[in-house]
Amino acid sequence: MIGAATGITVGAIVAPLAAPAVLGIVGFGAAGPVAGTVAAGIQAGIGNVVAGSLFAGAQSVAMGGALPAIGYIIAGGVTGAAGAVAGWF
């Protein structure tokens, strides 16, 4: 149980710091998707990007916007689960 609580806390703290770096690795840049990257391929596949979509949110964070609440929830859930599993060992 302590591992899960620790994981959730770490995820909530690390998520806003790591998100821009991870998005940059995938190809979301400060001026938009970088040509030839995964992000550019996704945008080419979906066509017009709808405001409020996951893609639009990722691009917003990459351009310096705040991480949406769902980002904290996902990060906390993933790291909490990892902490719970690690606690078993």
PDB file of N, CA and C in Angstrom:
ATOM      1  N   MET A   1       0.814  -1.190   0.000  1.00  0.00           N
ATOM      2  CA  MET A   1       0.000   0.000   0.000  1.00  0.00           C
ATOM      3  C   MET A   1       0.863   1.261   0.000  1.00  0.00           C
ATOM      4  N   ILE A   2       1.977   1.209   0.737  1.00  0.00           N
ATOM      5  CA  ILE A   2       2.877   2.362   0.774  1.00  0.00           C
ATOM      6  C   ILE A   2       3.483   2.588  -0.604  1.00  0.00           C
ATOM      7  N   GLY A   3       3.798   1.495  -1.309  1.00  0.00           N
ATOM      8  CA  GLY A   3       4.366   1.624  -2.656  1.00  0.00           C
ATOM      9  C   GLY A   3       3.411   2.322  -3.610  1.00  0.00           C
ATOM     10  N   ALA A   4       2.128   2.001  -3.519  1.00  0.00           N
ATOM     11  CA  ALA A   4       1.139   2.640  -4.395  1.00  0.00           C
ATOM     12  C   ALA A   4       1.014   4.118  -4.078  1.00  0.00           C
ATOM     13  N   ALA A   5       0.965   4.458  -2.791  1.00  0.00           N
ATOM     14  CA  ALA A   5       0.856   5.868  -2.398  1.00  0.00           C
ATOM     15  C   ALA A   5       2.082   6.649  -2.840  1.00  0.00           C
ATOM     16  N   THR A   6       3.247   6.041  -2.685  1.00  0.00           N
ATOM     17  CA  THR A   6       4.483   6.693  -3.122  1.00  0.00           C
ATOM     18  C   THR A   6       4.475   6.883  -4.627  1.00  0.00           C
ATOM     19  N   GLY A   7       4.049   5.862  -5.354  1.00  0.00           N
ATOM     20  CA  GLY A   7       3.995   5.947  -6.812  1.00  0.00           C
ATOM     21  C   GLY A   7       3.058   7.034  -7.296  1.00  0.00           C
ATOM     22  N   ILE A   8       1.905   7.150  -6.668  1.00  0.00           N
ATOM     23  CA  ILE A   8       0.937   8.187  -7.052  1.00  0.00           C
ATOM     24  C   ILE A   8       1.520   9.573  -6.798  1.00  0.00           C
ATOM     25  N   THR A   9       2.161   9.740  -5.652  1.00  0.00           N
ATOM     26  CA  THR A   9       2.767  11.032  -5.316  1.00  0.00           C
ATOM     27  C   THR A   9       3.874  11.389  -6.292  1.00  0.00           C
ATOM     28  N   VAL A  10       4.749  10.432  -6.562  1.00  0.00           N
ATOM     29  CA  VAL A  10       5.853  10.675  -7.500  1.00  0.00           C
ATOM     30  C   VAL A  10       5.303  11.000  -8.885  1.00  0.00           C
ATOM     31  N   GLY A  11       4.295  10.275  -9.325  1.00  0.00           N
ATOM     32  CA  GLY A  11       3.703  10.527 -10.641  1.00  0.00           C
ATOM     33  C   GLY A  11       3.125  11.919 -10.761  1.00  0.00           C
ATOM     34  N   ALA A  12       2.467  12.380  -9.708  1.00  0.00           N
ATOM     35  CA  ALA A  12       1.867  13.717  -9.736  1.00  0.00           C
ATOM     36  C   ALA A  12       2.929  14.810  -9.753  1.00  0.00           C
ATOM     37  N   ILE A  13       4.073  14.527  -9.147  1.00  0.00           N
ATOM     38  CA  ILE A  13       5.155  15.519  -9.120  1.00  0.00           C
ATOM     39  C   ILE A  13       5.967  15.488 -10.411  1.00  0.00           C
ATOM     40  N   VAL A  14       6.258  14.293 -10.904  1.00  0.00           N
ATOM     41  CA  VAL A  14       7.139  14.142 -12.065  1.00  0.00           C
ATOM     42  C   VAL A  14       6.416  14.410 -13.386  1.00  0.00           C
ATOM     43  N   ALA A  15       5.128  14.121 -13.460  1.00  0.00           N
ATOM     44  CA  ALA A  15       4.391  14.249 -14.727  1.00  0.00           C
ATOM     45  C   ALA A  15       4.540  15.611 -15.392  1.00  0.00           C
ATOM     46  N   PRO A  16       4.322  16.714 -14.675  1.00  0.00           N
ATOM     47  CA  PRO A  16       4.443  18.003 -15.368  1.00  0.00           C
ATOM     48  C   PRO A  16       5.866  18.331 -15.789  1.00  0.00           C
ATOM     49  N   LEU A  17       6.839  17.723 -15.143  1.00  0.00           N
ATOM     50  CA  LEU A  17       8.234  17.954 -15.511  1.00  0.00           C
ATOM     51  C   LEU A  17       8.654  17.089 -16.692  1.00  0.00           C
ATOM     52  N   ALA A  18       8.165  15.853 -16.718  1.00  0.00           N
ATOM     53  CA  ALA A  18       8.578  14.907 -17.758  1.00  0.00           C
ATOM     54  C   ALA A  18       7.762  15.020 -19.039  1.00  0.00           C
ATOM     55  N   ALA A  19       6.523  15.481 -18.947  1.00  0.00           N
ATOM     56  CA  ALA A  19       5.641  15.504 -20.119  1.00  0.00           C
ATOM     57  C   ALA A  19       6.228  16.261 -21.306  1.00  0.00           C
ATOM     58  N   PRO A  20       6.727  17.483 -21.133  1.00  0.00           N
ATOM     59  CA  PRO A  20       7.285  18.182 -22.302  1.00  0.00           C
ATOM     60  C   PRO A  20       8.464  17.444 -22.935  1.00  0.00           C
ATOM     61  N   ALA A  21       9.307  16.827 -22.111  1.00  0.00           N
ATOM     62  CA  ALA A  21      10.453  16.087 -22.649  1.00  0.00           C
ATOM     63  C   ALA A  21       9.996  14.861 -23.434  1.00  0.00           C
ATOM     64  N   VAL A  22       9.045  14.132 -22.883  1.00  0.00           N
ATOM     65  CA  VAL A  22       8.530  12.939 -23.567  1.00  0.00           C
ATOM     66  C   VAL A  22       7.844  13.335 -24.872  1.00  0.00           C
ATOM     67  N   LEU A  23       7.059  14.396 -24.830  1.00  0.00           N
ATOM     68  CA  LEU A  23       6.386  14.855 -26.052  1.00  0.00           C
ATOM     69  C   LEU A  23       7.400  15.320 -27.088  1.00  0.00           C
ATOM     70  N   GLY A  24       8.487  15.939 -26.644  1.00  0.00           N
ATOM     71  CA  GLY A  24       9.546  16.351 -27.567  1.00  0.00           C
ATOM     72  C   GLY A  24      10.199  15.162 -28.244  1.00  0.00           C
ATOM     73  N   ILE A  25      10.394  14.082 -27.509  1.00  0.00           N
ATOM     74  CA  ILE A  25      10.983  12.866 -28.077  1.00  0.00           C
ATOM     75  C   ILE A  25      10.084  12.295 -29.168  1.00  0.00           C
ATOM     76  N   VAL A  26       8.772  12.381 -28.966  1.00  0.00           N
ATOM     77  CA  VAL A  26       7.813  11.849 -29.935  1.00  0.00           C
ATOM     78  C   VAL A  26       7.658  12.761 -31.145  1.00  0.00           C
ATOM     79  N   GLY A  27       8.062  14.046 -30.987  1.00  0.00           N
ATOM     80  CA  GLY A  27       8.024  14.947 -32.129  1.00  0.00           C
ATOM     81  C   GLY A  27       7.130  16.157 -32.005  1.00  0.00           C
ATOM     82  N   PHE A  28       6.584  16.386 -30.814  1.00  0.00           N
ATOM     83  CA  PHE A  28       5.799  17.598 -30.594  1.00  0.00           C
ATOM     84  C   PHE A  28       6.776  18.712 -30.250  1.00  0.00           C
ATOM     85  N   GLY A  29       6.833  19.743 -31.094  1.00  0.00           N
ATOM     86  CA  GLY A  29       7.772  20.839 -30.887  1.00  0.00           C
ATOM     87  C   GLY A  29       7.087  22.131 -30.492  1.00  0.00           C
ATOM     88  N   ALA A  30       7.896  23.127 -30.157  1.00  0.00           N
ATOM     89  CA  ALA A  30       7.372  24.426 -29.730  1.00  0.00           C
ATOM     90  C   ALA A  30       6.619  25.144 -30.845  1.00  0.00           C
ATOM     91  N   ALA A  31       6.920  24.806 -32.097  1.00  0.00           N
ATOM     92  CA  ALA A  31       6.249  25.445 -33.235  1.00  0.00           C
ATOM     93  C   ALA A  31       5.283  24.496 -33.942  1.00  0.00           C
ATOM     94  N   GLY A  32       5.032  23.330 -33.355  1.00  0.00           N
ATOM     95  CA  GLY A  32       4.144  22.346 -33.964  1.00  0.00           C
ATOM     96  C   GLY A  32       4.864  21.024 -34.145  1.00  0.00           C
ATOM     97  N   PRO A  33       4.188  20.035 -34.717  1.00  0.00           N
ATOM     98  CA  PRO A  33       4.822  18.740 -34.937  1.00  0.00           C
ATOM     99  C   PRO A  33       6.049  18.876 -35.849  1.00  0.00           C
ATOM    100  N   VAL A  34       7.109  18.184 -35.488  1.00  0.00           N
ATOM    101  CA  VAL A  34       8.353  18.227 -36.253  1.00  0.00           C
ATOM    102  C   VAL A  34       8.250  17.233 -37.410  1.00  0.00           C
ATOM    103  N   ALA A  35       8.606  17.688 -38.606  1.00  0.00           N
ATOM    104  CA  ALA A  35       8.511  16.850 -39.813  1.00  0.00           C
ATOM    105  C   ALA A  35       9.293  15.549 -39.638  1.00  0.00           C
ATOM    106  N   GLY A  36       8.697  14.452 -40.079  1.00  0.00           N
ATOM    107  CA  GLY A  36       9.348  13.152 -40.068  1.00  0.00           C
ATOM    108  C   GLY A  36       9.294  12.422 -38.739  1.00  0.00           C
ATOM    109  N   THR A  37       8.532  12.930 -37.778  1.00  0.00           N
ATOM    110  CA  THR A  37       8.448  12.284 -36.468  1.00  0.00           C
ATOM    111  C   THR A  37       7.117  11.555 -36.307  1.00  0.00           C
ATOM    112  N   VAL A  38       6.999  10.854 -35.197  1.00  0.00           N
ATOM    113  CA  VAL A  38       5.759  10.146 -34.886  1.00  0.00           C
ATOM    114  C   VAL A  38       4.589  11.132 -34.814  1.00  0.00           C
ATOM    115  N   ALA A  39       4.813  12.290 -34.191  1.00  0.00           N
ATOM    116  CA  ALA A  39       3.738  13.286 -34.072  1.00  0.00           C
ATOM    117  C   ALA A  39       3.262  13.753 -35.441  1.00  0.00           C
ATOM    118  N   ALA A  40       4.190  13.965 -36.358  1.00  0.00           N
ATOM    119  CA  ALA A  40       3.817  14.388 -37.712  1.00  0.00           C
ATOM    120  C   ALA A  40       3.029  13.288 -38.419  1.00  0.00           C
ATOM    121  N   GLY A  41       3.430  12.048 -38.210  1.00  0.00           N
ATOM    122  CA  GLY A  41       2.710  10.924 -38.801  1.00  0.00           C
ATOM    123  C   GLY A  41       1.297  10.800 -38.267  1.00  0.00           C
ATOM    124  N   ILE A  42       1.147  11.018 -36.965  1.00  0.00           N
ATOM    125  CA  ILE A  42      -0.189  10.966 -36.366  1.00  0.00           C
ATOM    126  C   ILE A  42      -1.060  12.076 -36.935  1.00  0.00           C
ATOM    127  N   GLN A  43      -0.499  13.281 -37.020  1.00  0.00           N
ATOM    128  CA  GLN A  43      -1.278  14.398 -37.556  1.00  0.00           C
ATOM    129  C   GLN A  43      -1.672  14.140 -39.005  1.00  0.00           C
ATOM    130  N   ALA A  44      -0.768  13.574 -39.791  1.00  0.00           N
ATOM    131  CA  ALA A  44      -1.086  13.264 -41.189  1.00  0.00           C
ATOM    132  C   ALA A  44      -2.211  12.236 -41.267  1.00  0.00           C
ATOM    133  N   GLY A  45      -2.229  11.313 -40.316  1.00  0.00           N
ATOM    134  CA  GLY A  45      -3.246  10.273 -40.318  1.00  0.00           C
ATOM    135  C   GLY A  45      -4.618  10.748 -39.884  1.00  0.00           C
ATOM    136  N   ILE A  46      -4.662  11.718 -38.966  1.00  0.00           N
ATOM    137  CA  ILE A  46      -5.968  12.168 -38.477  1.00  0.00           C
ATOM    138  C   ILE A  46      -6.514  13.361 -39.244  1.00  0.00           C
ATOM    139  N   GLY A  47      -5.668  14.019 -40.011  1.00  0.00           N
ATOM    140  CA  GLY A  47      -6.146  15.173 -40.781  1.00  0.00           C
ATOM    141  C   GLY A  47      -6.316  16.389 -39.902  1.00  0.00           C
ATOM    142  N   ASN A  48      -7.499  16.997 -39.963  1.00  0.00           N
ATOM    143  CA  ASN A  48      -7.756  18.190 -39.155  1.00  0.00           C
ATOM    144  C   ASN A  48      -7.772  17.831 -37.674  1.00  0.00           C
ATOM    145  N   VAL A  49      -7.032  18.591 -36.887  1.00  0.00           N
ATOM    146  CA  VAL A  49      -6.970  18.362 -35.445  1.00  0.00           C
ATOM    147  C   VAL A  49      -8.103  19.138 -34.780  1.00  0.00           C
ATOM    148  N   VAL A  50      -8.915  18.422 -34.036  1.00  0.00           N
ATOM    149  CA  VAL A  50     -10.061  19.023 -33.359  1.00  0.00           C
ATOM    150  C   VAL A  50      -9.601  19.630 -32.035  1.00  0.00           C
ATOM    151  N   ALA A  51     -10.040  20.856 -31.759  1.00  0.00           N
ATOM    152  CA  ALA A  51      -9.724  21.498 -30.483  1.00  0.00           C
ATOM    153  C   ALA A  51     -10.227  20.632 -29.334  1.00  0.00           C
ATOM    154  N   GLY A  52      -9.412  20.477 -28.320  1.00  0.00           N
ATOM    155  CA  GLY A  52      -9.786  19.671 -27.170  1.00  0.00           C
ATOM    156  C   GLY A  52      -9.450  18.198 -27.304  1.00  0.00           C
ATOM    157  N   SER A  53      -8.930  17.787 -28.459  1.00  0.00           N
ATOM    158  CA  SER A  53      -8.573  16.379 -28.656  1.00  0.00           C
ATOM    159  C   SER A  53      -7.274  16.056 -27.925  1.00  0.00           C
ATOM    160  N   LEU A  54      -6.966  14.783 -27.804  1.00  0.00           N
ATOM    161  CA  LEU A  54      -5.729  14.340 -27.168  1.00  0.00           C
ATOM    162  C   LEU A  54      -4.517  14.910 -27.894  1.00  0.00           C
ATOM    163  N   PHE A  55      -4.564  14.904 -29.225  1.00  0.00           N
ATOM    164  CA  PHE A  55      -3.459  15.441 -30.018  1.00  0.00           C
ATOM    165  C   PHE A  55      -3.285  16.933 -29.739  1.00  0.00           C
ATOM    166  N   ALA A  56      -4.381  17.677 -29.707  1.00  0.00           N
ATOM    167  CA  ALA A  56      -4.314  19.118 -29.440  1.00  0.00           C
ATOM    168  C   ALA A  56      -3.770  19.387 -28.042  1.00  0.00           C
ATOM    169  N   GLY A  57      -4.167  18.579 -27.085  1.00  0.00           N
ATOM    170  CA  GLY A  57      -3.659  18.727 -25.720  1.00  0.00           C
ATOM    171  C   GLY A  57      -2.173  18.461 -25.630  1.00  0.00           C
ATOM    172  N   ALA A  58      -1.723  17.406 -26.331  1.00  0.00           N
ATOM    173  CA  ALA A  58      -0.293  17.089 -26.341  1.00  0.00           C
ATOM    174  C   ALA A  58       0.501  18.222 -26.965  1.00  0.00           C
ATOM    175  N   GLN A  59      -0.003  18.769 -28.059  1.00  0.00           N
ATOM    176  CA  GLN A  59       0.698  19.876 -28.715  1.00  0.00           C
ATOM    177  C   GLN A  59       0.717  21.108 -27.817  1.00  0.00           C
ATOM    178  N   SER A  60      -0.360  21.358 -27.109  1.00  0.00           N
ATOM    179  CA  SER A  60      -0.422  22.498 -26.197  1.00  0.00           C
ATOM    180  C   SER A  60       0.630  22.387 -25.098  1.00  0.00           C
ATOM    181  N   VAL A  61       0.754  21.203 -24.515  1.00  0.00           N
ATOM    182  CA  VAL A  61       1.756  20.991 -23.467  1.00  0.00           C
ATOM    183  C   VAL A  61       3.157  21.169 -24.039  1.00  0.00           C
ATOM    184  N   ALA A  62       3.395  20.650 -25.241  1.00  0.00           N
ATOM    185  CA  ALA A  62       4.711  20.785 -25.873  1.00  0.00           C
ATOM    186  C   ALA A  62       5.052  22.242 -26.160  1.00  0.00           C
ATOM    187  N   MET A  63       4.039  23.063 -26.371  1.00  0.00           N
ATOM    188  CA  MET A  63       4.263  24.482 -26.661  1.00  0.00           C
ATOM    189  C   MET A  63       4.318  25.324 -25.386  1.00  0.00           C
ATOM    190  N   GLY A  64       4.303  24.676 -24.235  1.00  0.00           N
ATOM    191  CA  GLY A  64       4.447  25.397 -22.977  1.00  0.00           C
ATOM    192  C   GLY A  64       3.188  25.531 -22.161  1.00  0.00           C
ATOM    193  N   GLY A  65       2.104  24.924 -22.615  1.00  0.00           N
ATOM    194  CA  GLY A  65       0.852  24.983 -21.863  1.00  0.00           C
ATOM    195  C   GLY A  65       0.899  24.070 -20.648  1.00  0.00           C
ATOM    196  N   ALA A  66      -0.062  24.224 -19.774  1.00  0.00           N
ATOM    197  CA  ALA A  66      -0.134  23.410 -18.562  1.00  0.00           C
ATOM    198  C   ALA A  66      -0.622  22.004 -18.890  1.00  0.00           C
ATOM    199  N   LEU A  67      -0.147  21.042 -18.132  1.00  0.00           N
ATOM    200  CA  LEU A  67      -0.593  19.659 -18.280  1.00  0.00           C
ATOM    201  C   LEU A  67      -2.039  19.568 -17.795  1.00  0.00           C
ATOM    202  N   PRO A  68      -2.955  19.045 -18.623  1.00  0.00           N
ATOM    203  CA  PRO A  68      -4.353  18.926 -18.191  1.00  0.00           C
ATOM    204  C   PRO A  68      -4.493  17.961 -17.007  1.00  0.00           C
ATOM    205  N   ALA A  69      -5.573  18.085 -16.281  1.00  0.00           N
ATOM    206  CA  ALA A  69      -5.814  17.244 -15.105  1.00  0.00           C
ATOM    207  C   ALA A  69      -5.734  15.764 -15.447  1.00  0.00           C
ATOM    208  N   ILE A  70      -6.203  15.379 -16.621  1.00  0.00           N
ATOM    209  CA  ILE A  70      -6.159  13.962 -16.999  1.00  0.00           C
ATOM    210  C   ILE A  70      -4.722  13.455 -17.056  1.00  0.00           C
ATOM    211  N   GLY A  71      -3.783  14.319 -17.375  1.00  0.00           N
ATOM    212  CA  GLY A  71      -2.372  13.928 -17.381  1.00  0.00           C
ATOM    213  C   GLY A  71      -1.891  13.540 -15.997  1.00  0.00           C
ATOM    214  N   TYR A  72      -2.317  14.294 -14.995  1.00  0.00           N
ATOM    215  CA  TYR A  72      -1.958  13.963 -13.614  1.00  0.00           C
ATOM    216  C   TYR A  72      -2.608  12.650 -13.190  1.00  0.00           C
ATOM    217  N   ILE A  73      -3.851  12.455 -13.603  1.00  0.00           N
ATOM    218  CA  ILE A  73      -4.575  11.237 -13.232  1.00  0.00           C
ATOM    219  C   ILE A  73      -3.911  10.012 -13.846  1.00  0.00           C
ATOM    220  N   ILE A  74      -3.578  10.094 -15.125  1.00  0.00           N
ATOM    221  CA  ILE A  74      -2.929   8.965 -15.797  1.00  0.00           C
ATOM    222  C   ILE A  74      -1.562   8.696 -15.184  1.00  0.00           C
ATOM    223  N   ALA A  75      -0.770   9.742 -14.998  1.00  0.00           N
ATOM    224  CA  ALA A  75       0.569   9.566 -14.424  1.00  0.00           C
ATOM    225  C   ALA A  75       0.490   8.980 -13.021  1.00  0.00           C
ATOM    226  N   GLY A  76      -0.427   9.479 -12.214  1.00  0.00           N
ATOM    227  CA  GLY A  76      -0.586   8.946 -10.867  1.00  0.00           C
ATOM    228  C   GLY A  76      -1.031   7.497 -10.873  1.00  0.00           C
ATOM    229  N   GLY A  77      -1.937   7.155 -11.784  1.00  0.00           N
ATOM    230  CA  GLY A  77      -2.405   5.771 -11.886  1.00  0.00           C
ATOM    231  C   GLY A  77      -1.316   4.816 -12.320  1.00  0.00           C
ATOM    232  N   VAL A  78      -0.558   5.213 -13.329  1.00  0.00           N
ATOM    233  CA  VAL A  78       0.516   4.345 -13.840  1.00  0.00           C
ATOM    234  C   VAL A  78       1.601   4.163 -12.790  1.00  0.00           C
ATOM    235  N   THR A  79       2.071   5.261 -12.212  1.00  0.00           N
ATOM    236  CA  THR A  79       3.141   5.141 -11.225  1.00  0.00           C
ATOM    237  C   THR A  79       2.642   4.513  -9.924  1.00  0.00           C
ATOM    238  N   GLY A  80       1.372   4.730  -9.594  1.00  0.00           N
ATOM    239  CA  GLY A  80       0.803   4.075  -8.422  1.00  0.00           C
ATOM    240  C   GLY A  80       0.740   2.569  -8.602  1.00  0.00           C
ATOM    241  N   ALA A  81       0.327   2.133  -9.783  1.00  0.00           N
ATOM    242  CA  ALA A  81       0.290   0.695 -10.077  1.00  0.00           C
ATOM    243  C   ALA A  81       1.695   0.108 -10.047  1.00  0.00           C
ATOM    244  N   ALA A  82       2.653   0.838 -10.606  1.00  0.00           N
ATOM    245  CA  ALA A  82       4.038   0.361 -10.592  1.00  0.00           C
ATOM    246  C   ALA A  82       4.549   0.254  -9.157  1.00  0.00           C
ATOM    247  N   GLY A  83       4.206   1.234  -8.328  1.00  0.00           N
ATOM    248  CA  GLY A  83       4.622   1.187  -6.928  1.00  0.00           C
ATOM    249  C   GLY A  83       3.983   0.031  -6.184  1.00  0.00           C
ATOM    250  N   ALA A  84       2.721  -0.255  -6.484  1.00  0.00           N
ATOM    251  CA  ALA A  84       2.029  -1.374  -5.842  1.00  0.00           C
ATOM    252  C   ALA A  84       2.661  -2.698  -6.235  1.00  0.00           C
ATOM    253  N   VAL A  85       2.989  -2.839  -7.510  1.00  0.00           N
ATOM    254  CA  VAL A  85       3.635  -4.071  -7.980  1.00  0.00           C
ATOM    255  C   VAL A  85       5.012  -4.211  -7.342  1.00  0.00           C
ATOM    256  N   ALA A  86       5.760  -3.104  -7.303  1.00  0.00           N
ATOM    257  CA  ALA A  86       7.093  -3.144  -6.696  1.00  0.00           C
ATOM    258  C   ALA A  86       7.008  -3.505  -5.217  1.00  0.00           C
ATOM    259  N   GLY A  87       5.932  -3.102  -4.561  1.00  0.00           N
ATOM    260  CA  GLY A  87       5.749  -3.416  -3.151  1.00  0.00           C
ATOM    261  C   GLY A  87       5.576  -4.902  -2.881  1.00  0.00           C
ATOM    262  N   TRP A  88       5.176  -5.654  -3.879  1.00  0.00           N
ATOM    263  CA  TRP A  88       5.001  -7.100  -3.730  1.00  0.00           C
ATOM    264  C   TRP A  88       6.340  -7.818  -3.679  1.00  0.00           C
ATOM    265  N   PHE A  89       7.373  -7.149  -4.190  1.00  0.00           N
ATOM    266  CA  PHE A  89       8.681  -7.805  -4.270  1.00  0.00           C
ATOM    267  C   PHE A  89       9.572  -7.280  -3.239  1.00  0.00           C
TER     268      PHE A  89
END
